[in-house]
GROMACS .gro file of C-alpha atoms in nm:
model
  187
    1UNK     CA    1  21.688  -4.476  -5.703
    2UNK     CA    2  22.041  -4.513  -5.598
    3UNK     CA    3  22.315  -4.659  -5.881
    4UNK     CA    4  22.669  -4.770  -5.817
    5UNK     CA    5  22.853  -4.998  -6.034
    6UNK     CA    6  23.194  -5.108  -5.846
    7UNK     CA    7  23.436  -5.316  -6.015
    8UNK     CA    8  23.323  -5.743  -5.944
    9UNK     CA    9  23.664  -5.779  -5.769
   10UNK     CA   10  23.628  -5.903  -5.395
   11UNK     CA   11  23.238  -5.914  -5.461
   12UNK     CA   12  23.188  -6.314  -5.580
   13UNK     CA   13  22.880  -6.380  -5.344
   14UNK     CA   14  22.720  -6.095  -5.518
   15UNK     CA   15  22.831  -6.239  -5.837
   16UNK     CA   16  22.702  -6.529  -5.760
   17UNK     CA   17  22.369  -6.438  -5.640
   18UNK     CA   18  22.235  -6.419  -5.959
   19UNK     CA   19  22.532  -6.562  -6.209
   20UNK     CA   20  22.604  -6.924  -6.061
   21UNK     CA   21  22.343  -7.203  -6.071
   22UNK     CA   22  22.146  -7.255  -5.739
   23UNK     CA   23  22.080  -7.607  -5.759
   24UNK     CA   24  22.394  -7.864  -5.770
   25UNK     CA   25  22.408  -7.992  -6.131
   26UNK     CA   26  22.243  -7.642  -6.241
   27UNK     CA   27  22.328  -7.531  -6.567
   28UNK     CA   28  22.453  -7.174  -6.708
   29UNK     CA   29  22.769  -6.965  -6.858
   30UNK     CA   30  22.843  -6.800  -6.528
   31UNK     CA   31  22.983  -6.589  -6.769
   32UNK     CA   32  23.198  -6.824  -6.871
   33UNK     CA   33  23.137  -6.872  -7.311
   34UNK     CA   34  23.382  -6.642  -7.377
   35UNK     CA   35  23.644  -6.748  -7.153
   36UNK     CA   36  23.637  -7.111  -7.161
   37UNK     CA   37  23.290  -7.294  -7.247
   38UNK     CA   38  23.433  -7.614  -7.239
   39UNK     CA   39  23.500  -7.613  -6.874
   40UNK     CA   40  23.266  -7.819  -6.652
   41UNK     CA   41  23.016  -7.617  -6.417
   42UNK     CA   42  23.234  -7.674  -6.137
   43UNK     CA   43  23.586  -7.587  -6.308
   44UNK     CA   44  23.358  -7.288  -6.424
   45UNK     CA   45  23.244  -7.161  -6.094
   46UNK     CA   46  23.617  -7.177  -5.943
   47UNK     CA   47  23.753  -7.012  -6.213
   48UNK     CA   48  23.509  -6.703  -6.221
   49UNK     CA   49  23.571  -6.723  -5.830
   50UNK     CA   50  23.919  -6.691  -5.864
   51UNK     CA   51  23.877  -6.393  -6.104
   52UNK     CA   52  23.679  -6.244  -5.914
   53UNK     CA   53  23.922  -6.272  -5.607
   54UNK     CA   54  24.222  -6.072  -5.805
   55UNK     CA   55  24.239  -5.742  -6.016
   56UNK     CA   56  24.192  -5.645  -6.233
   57UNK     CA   57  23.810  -5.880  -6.180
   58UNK     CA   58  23.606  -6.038  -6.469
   59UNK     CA   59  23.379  -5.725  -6.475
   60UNK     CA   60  23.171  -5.505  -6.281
   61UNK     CA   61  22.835  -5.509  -6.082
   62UNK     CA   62  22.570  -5.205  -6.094
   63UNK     CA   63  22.364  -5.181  -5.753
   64UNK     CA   64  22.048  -5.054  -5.718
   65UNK     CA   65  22.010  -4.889  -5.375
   66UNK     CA   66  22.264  -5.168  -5.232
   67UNK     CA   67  22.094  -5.427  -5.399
   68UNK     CA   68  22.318  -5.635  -5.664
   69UNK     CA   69  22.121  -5.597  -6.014
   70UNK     CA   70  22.292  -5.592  -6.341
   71UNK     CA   71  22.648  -5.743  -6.473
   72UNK     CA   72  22.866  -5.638  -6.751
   73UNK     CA   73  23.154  -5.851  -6.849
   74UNK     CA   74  23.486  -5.653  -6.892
   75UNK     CA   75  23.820  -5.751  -6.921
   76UNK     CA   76  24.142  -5.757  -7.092
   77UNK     CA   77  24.077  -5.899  -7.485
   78UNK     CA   78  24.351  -6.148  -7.409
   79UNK     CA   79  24.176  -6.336  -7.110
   80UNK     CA   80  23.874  -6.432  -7.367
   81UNK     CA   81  23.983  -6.739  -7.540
   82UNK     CA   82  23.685  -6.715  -7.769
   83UNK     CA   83  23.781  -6.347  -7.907
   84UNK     CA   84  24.167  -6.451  -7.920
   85UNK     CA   85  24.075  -6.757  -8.164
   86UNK     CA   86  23.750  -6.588  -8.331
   87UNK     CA   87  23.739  -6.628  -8.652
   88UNK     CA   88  23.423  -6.406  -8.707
   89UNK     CA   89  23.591  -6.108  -8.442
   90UNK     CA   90  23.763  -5.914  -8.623
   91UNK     CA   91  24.166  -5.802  -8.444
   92UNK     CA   92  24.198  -5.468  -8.461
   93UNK     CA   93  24.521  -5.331  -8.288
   94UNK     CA   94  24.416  -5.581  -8.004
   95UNK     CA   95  24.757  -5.490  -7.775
   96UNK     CA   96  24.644  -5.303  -7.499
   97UNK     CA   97  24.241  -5.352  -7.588
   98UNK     CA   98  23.989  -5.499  -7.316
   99UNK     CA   99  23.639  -5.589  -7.445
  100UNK     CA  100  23.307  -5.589  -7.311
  101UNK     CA  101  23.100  -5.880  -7.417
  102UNK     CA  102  22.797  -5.940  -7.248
  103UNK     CA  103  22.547  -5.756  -6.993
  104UNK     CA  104  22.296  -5.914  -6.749
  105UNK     CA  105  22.013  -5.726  -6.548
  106UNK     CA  106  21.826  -5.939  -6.321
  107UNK     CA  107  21.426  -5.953  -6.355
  108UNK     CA  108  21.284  -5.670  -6.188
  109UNK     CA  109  21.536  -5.429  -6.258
  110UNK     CA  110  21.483  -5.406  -6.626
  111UNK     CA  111  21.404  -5.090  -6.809
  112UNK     CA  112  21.587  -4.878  -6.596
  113UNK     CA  113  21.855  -4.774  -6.806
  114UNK     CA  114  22.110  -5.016  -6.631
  115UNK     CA  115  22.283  -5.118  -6.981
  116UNK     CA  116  22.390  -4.756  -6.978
  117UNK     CA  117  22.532  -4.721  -6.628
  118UNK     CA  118  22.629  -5.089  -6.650
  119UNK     CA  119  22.860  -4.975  -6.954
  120UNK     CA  120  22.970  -4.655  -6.813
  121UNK     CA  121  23.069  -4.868  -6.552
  122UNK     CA  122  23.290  -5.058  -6.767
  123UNK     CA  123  23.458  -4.769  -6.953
  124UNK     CA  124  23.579  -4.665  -6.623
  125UNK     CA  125  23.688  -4.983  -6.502
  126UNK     CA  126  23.929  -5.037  -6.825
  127UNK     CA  127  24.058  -4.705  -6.808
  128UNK     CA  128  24.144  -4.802  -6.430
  129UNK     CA  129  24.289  -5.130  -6.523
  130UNK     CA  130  24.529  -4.952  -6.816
  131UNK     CA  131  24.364  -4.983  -7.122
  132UNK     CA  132  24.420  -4.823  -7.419
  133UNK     CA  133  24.061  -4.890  -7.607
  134UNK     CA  134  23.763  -5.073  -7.512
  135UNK     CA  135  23.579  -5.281  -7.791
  136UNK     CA  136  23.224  -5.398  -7.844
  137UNK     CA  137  23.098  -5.671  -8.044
  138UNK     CA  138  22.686  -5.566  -8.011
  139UNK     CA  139  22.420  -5.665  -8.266
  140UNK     CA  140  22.268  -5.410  -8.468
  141UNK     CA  141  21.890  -5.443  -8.436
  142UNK     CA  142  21.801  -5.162  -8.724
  143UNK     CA  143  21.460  -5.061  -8.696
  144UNK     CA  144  21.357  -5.357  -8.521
  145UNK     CA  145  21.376  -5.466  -8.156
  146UNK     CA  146  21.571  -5.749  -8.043
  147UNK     CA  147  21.499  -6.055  -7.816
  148UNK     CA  148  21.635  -6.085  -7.469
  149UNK     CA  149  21.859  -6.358  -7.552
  150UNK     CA  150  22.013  -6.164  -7.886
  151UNK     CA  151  22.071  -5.877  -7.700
  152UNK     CA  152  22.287  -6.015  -7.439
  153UNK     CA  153  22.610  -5.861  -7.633
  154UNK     CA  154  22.446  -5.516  -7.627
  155UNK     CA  155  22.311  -5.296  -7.929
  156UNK     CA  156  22.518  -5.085  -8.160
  157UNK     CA  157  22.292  -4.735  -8.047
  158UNK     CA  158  22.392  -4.837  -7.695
  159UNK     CA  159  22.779  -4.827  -7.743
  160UNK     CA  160  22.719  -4.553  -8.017
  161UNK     CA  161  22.563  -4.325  -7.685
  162UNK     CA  162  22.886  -4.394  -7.495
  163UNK     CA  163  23.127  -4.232  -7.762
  164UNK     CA  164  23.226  -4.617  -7.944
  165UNK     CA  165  23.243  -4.605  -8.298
  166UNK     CA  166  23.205  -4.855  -8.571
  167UNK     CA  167  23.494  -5.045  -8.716
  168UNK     CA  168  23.384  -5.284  -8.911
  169UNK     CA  169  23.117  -5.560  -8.943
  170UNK     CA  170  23.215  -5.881  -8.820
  171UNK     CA  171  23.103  -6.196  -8.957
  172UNK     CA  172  22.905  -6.330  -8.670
  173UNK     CA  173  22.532  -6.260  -8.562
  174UNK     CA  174  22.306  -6.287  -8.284
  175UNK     CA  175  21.895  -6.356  -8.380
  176UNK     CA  176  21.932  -6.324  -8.702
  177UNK     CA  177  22.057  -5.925  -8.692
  178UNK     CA  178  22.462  -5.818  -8.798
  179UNK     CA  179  22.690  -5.779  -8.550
  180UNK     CA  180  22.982  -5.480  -8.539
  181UNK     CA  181  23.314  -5.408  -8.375
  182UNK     CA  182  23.296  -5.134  -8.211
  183UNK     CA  183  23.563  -4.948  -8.050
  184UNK     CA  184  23.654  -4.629  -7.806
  185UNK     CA  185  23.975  -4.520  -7.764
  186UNK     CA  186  24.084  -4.451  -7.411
  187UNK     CA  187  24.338  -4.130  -7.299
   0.00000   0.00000   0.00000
């Protein structure tokens, strides 16, 4: 089995192959909450379109021999409205930060590992792009396992394997389970 994860820039159709709605009038974040969930579908899809058409891109793709099958949202922390006016994010030296705040692997490529190469991914991407730490914001499922749904934001352990440590709890949670900021510093 063949992985690549490329950055999403110049890559919308495969963005969209598995991000956008299909049907006109379709629902879905098209990764989109973060940025700006008040837009309409359509203002949604053009504006993920248009990111996706300049660098540094709202994220990257992982491939699994050639075919598109996982998404991790990455980005500079000041091009996510929601994490700029959060009130249960904590800021921690935000200048310079980029944040990773959600992960999608299509059906039939689940189980794989993909979070992991998804976020390696990402950690290379931001260091590409300039940044000086990359910042989580997963749910910490304890003991316990986590629905799909919750686990959209990615799990403490997960970040903890790719050298993040905690900062601090925040205030907000996913399915009922804490969530932490969690941060890497990047050379």
């Amino acid at each position: 089995m063949g992985i690549e994860v490329l950055p999403a820039t110049g890559r919308w159709d495969d963005f969209a192959s598995f991000m956008a709605p299909r049907q006109p009038g379709g629902r879905g974040c098209v990764c989109m909450v973060y940025r700006n969930s008040s837009l309409s579908m359509p203002d949604r899809i053009a504006h993920m379109r248009a990111l996706c058409a300049s660098a540094p891109g709202p994220g990257v793709l992982a491939y699994v021999d050639g075919e598109v099958a996982g998404w991790c949202s990455v980005a500079p922390k000041s091009t996510y409205r929601a994490l700029v006016n959060s009130r249960t994010i904590p800021h921690v030296q935000d200048e310079g930060a980029w944040s990773v705040v959600c992960f999608v692997v299509r059906p039939g490529f689940r189980r794989r590992g993909l979070m992991h190469q998804l976020l390696d991914g990402a950690i290379g991407h931001a260091h590409a792009g300039g940044a000086t730490a990359l910042e989580g914001y997963p749910v910490d499922p304890g003991r316990e396992r986590i629905d799909q749904t919750s686990g959209y934001v990615g799990t403490v352990p997960l970040f903890e394997a790719h050298g993040f440590n905690r900062v601090r709890p925040t205030t907000g949670r996913r399915g009922g389970k804490p969530r932490w900021l969690v941060r890497r510093e990047l050379p």
